[in-house]
mmCIF file of C-alpha atoms in Angstrom:
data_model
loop_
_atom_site.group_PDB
_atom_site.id
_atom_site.type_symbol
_atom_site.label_atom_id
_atom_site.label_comp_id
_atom_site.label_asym_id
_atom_site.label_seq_id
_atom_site.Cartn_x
_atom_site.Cartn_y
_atom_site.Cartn_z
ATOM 1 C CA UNK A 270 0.000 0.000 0.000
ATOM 2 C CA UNK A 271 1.446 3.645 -0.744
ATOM 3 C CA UNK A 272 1.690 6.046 1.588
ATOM 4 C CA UNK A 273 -0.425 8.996 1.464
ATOM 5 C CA UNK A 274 2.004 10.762 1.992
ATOM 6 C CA UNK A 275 4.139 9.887 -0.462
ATOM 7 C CA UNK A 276 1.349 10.170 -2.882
ATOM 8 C CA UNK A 277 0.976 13.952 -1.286
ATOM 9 C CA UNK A 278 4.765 14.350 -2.474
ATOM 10 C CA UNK A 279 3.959 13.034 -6.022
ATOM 11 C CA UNK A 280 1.235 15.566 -6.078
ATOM 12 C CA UNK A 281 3.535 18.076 -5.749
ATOM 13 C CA UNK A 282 5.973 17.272 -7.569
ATOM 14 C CA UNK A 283 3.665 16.830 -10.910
ATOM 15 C CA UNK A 284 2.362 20.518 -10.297
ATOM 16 C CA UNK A 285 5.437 21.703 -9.840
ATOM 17 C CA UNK A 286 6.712 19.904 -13.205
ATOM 18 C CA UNK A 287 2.829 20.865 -14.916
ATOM 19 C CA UNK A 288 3.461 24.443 -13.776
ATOM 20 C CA UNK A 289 6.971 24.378 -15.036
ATOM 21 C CA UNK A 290 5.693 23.116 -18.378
ATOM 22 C CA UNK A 291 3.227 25.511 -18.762
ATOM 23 C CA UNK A 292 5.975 28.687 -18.132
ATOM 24 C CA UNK A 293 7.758 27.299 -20.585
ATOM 25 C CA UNK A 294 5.540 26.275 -23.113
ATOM 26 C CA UNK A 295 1.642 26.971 -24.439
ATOM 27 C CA UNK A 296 -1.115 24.384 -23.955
ATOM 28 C CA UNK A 297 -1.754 21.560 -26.294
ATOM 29 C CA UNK A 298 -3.098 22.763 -29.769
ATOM 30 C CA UNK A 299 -4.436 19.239 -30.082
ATOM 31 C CA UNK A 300 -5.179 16.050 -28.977
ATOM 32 C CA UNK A 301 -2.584 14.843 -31.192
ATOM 33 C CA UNK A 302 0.223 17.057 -29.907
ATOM 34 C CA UNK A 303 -1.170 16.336 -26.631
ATOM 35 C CA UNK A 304 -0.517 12.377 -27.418
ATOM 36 C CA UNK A 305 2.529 12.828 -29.112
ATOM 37 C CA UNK A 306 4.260 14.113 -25.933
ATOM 38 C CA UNK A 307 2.588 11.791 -23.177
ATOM 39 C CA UNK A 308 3.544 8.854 -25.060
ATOM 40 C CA UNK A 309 7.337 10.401 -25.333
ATOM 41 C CA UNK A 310 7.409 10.427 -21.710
ATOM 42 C CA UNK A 311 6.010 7.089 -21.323
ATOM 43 C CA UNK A 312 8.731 5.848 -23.536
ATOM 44 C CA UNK A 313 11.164 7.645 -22.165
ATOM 45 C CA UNK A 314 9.964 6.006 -18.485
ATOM 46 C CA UNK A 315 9.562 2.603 -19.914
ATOM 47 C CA UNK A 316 13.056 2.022 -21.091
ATOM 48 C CA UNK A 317 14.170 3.391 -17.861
ATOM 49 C CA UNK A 318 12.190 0.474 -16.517
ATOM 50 C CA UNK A 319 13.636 -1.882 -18.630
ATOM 51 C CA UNK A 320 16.914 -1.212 -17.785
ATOM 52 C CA UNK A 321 16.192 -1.607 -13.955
ATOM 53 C CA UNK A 322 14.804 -5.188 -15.071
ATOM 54 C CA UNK A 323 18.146 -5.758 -16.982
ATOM 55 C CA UNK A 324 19.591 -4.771 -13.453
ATOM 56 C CA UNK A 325 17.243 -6.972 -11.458
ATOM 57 C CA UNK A 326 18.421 -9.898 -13.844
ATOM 58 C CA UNK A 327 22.191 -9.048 -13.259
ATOM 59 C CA UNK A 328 21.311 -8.677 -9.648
ATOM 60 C CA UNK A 329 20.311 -12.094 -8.995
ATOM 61 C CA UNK A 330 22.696 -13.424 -11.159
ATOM 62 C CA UNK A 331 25.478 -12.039 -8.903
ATOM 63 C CA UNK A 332 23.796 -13.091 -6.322
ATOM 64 C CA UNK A 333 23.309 -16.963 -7.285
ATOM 65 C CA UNK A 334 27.335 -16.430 -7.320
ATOM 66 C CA UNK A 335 27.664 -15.111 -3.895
ATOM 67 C CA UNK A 336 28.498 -11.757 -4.980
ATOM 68 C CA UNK A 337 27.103 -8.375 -3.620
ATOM 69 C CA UNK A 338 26.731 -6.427 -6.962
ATOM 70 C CA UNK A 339 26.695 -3.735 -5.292
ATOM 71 C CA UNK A 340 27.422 -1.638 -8.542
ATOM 72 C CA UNK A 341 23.570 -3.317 -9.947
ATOM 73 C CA UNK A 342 22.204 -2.075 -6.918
ATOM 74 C CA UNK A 343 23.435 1.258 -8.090
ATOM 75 C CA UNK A 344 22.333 1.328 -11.733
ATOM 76 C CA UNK A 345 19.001 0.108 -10.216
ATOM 77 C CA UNK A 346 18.518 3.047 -7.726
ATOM 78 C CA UNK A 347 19.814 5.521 -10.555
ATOM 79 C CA UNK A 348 17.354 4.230 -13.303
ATOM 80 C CA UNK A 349 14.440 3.877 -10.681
ATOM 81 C CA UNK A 350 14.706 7.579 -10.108
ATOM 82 C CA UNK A 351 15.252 8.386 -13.789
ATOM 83 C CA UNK A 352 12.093 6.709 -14.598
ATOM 84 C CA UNK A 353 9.961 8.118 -11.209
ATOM 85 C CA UNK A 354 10.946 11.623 -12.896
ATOM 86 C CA UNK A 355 10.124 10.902 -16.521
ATOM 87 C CA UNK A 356 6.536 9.551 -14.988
ATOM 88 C CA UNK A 357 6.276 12.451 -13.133
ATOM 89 C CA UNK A 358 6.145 14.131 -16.583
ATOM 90 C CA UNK A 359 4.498 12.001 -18.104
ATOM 91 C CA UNK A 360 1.333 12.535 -15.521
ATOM 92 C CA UNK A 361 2.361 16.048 -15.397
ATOM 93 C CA UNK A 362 1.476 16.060 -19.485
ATOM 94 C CA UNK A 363 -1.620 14.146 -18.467
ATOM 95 C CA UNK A 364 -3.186 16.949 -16.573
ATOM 96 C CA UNK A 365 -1.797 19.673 -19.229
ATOM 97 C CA UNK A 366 -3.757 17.500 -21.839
ATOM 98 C CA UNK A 367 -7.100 17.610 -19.442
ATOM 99 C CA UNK A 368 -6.268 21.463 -18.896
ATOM 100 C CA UNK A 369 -5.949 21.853 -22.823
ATOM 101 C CA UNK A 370 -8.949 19.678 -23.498
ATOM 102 C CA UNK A 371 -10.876 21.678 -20.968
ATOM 103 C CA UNK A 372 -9.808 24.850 -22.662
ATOM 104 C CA UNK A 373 -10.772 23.662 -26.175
ATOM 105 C CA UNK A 374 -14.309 22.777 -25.101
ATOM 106 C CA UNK A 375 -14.941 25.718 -23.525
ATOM 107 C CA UNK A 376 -13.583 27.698 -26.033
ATOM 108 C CA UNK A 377 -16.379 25.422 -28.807
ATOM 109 C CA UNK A 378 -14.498 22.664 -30.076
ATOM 110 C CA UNK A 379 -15.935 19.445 -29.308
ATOM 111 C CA UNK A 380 -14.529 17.194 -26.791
ATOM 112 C CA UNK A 381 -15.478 13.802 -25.013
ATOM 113 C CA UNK A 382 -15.427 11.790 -21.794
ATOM 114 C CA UNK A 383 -14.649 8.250 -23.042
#
């Protein structure tokens, strides 16, 4: 079970990323911009993940041979954060495409809840 706290520091951090996003760059012009950039991030989080399986793999290899592998254990912690920050963006790009969405609608063009 997660911590709700923890999930009140996720929180944060994807508004802090959204917000950072949104200085830096307008909202989506399109679902398909909007699409094209969450699934970018979700890439970019997947083969993060991938490499900590490679790493799990290694792991237990090493340790089969009595070994500590202590530099696995590293790559793993490294690539576990890499890929908690590019989901962070991803959900962060989530709630930009909502906001955009949102926008659109209101602004006419037709959107739905699916």
């Amino acid at each position: 079970m997660i911590r709700e706290k923890l999930l009140h520091g996720i929180n944060n951090l994807v508004l802090e990323e959204l917000e950072t996003a949104n200085q830096s760059f307008p909202l989506f012009a399109s679902n398909h911009e909007a699409h094209a950039v969450m699934r970018e991030e979700y890439e970019e989080a997947m083969e993060k993940a991938e490499l900590i399986s490679e790493g799990l793999d290694l792991h237990w290899e090493a340790t089969k041979n009595n070994c500590i592998g202590i530099g696995w254990l590293e790559e793993m912690s490294k690539n576990g954060r890499m890929a908690i920050a590019e989901l962070i963006q991803f959900v962060a790009m989530t709630e930009k495409a909502i906001l955009s969405a949102s926008r659109r609608d209101a602004d006419g063009e037709r959107t739905e809840n699916l």
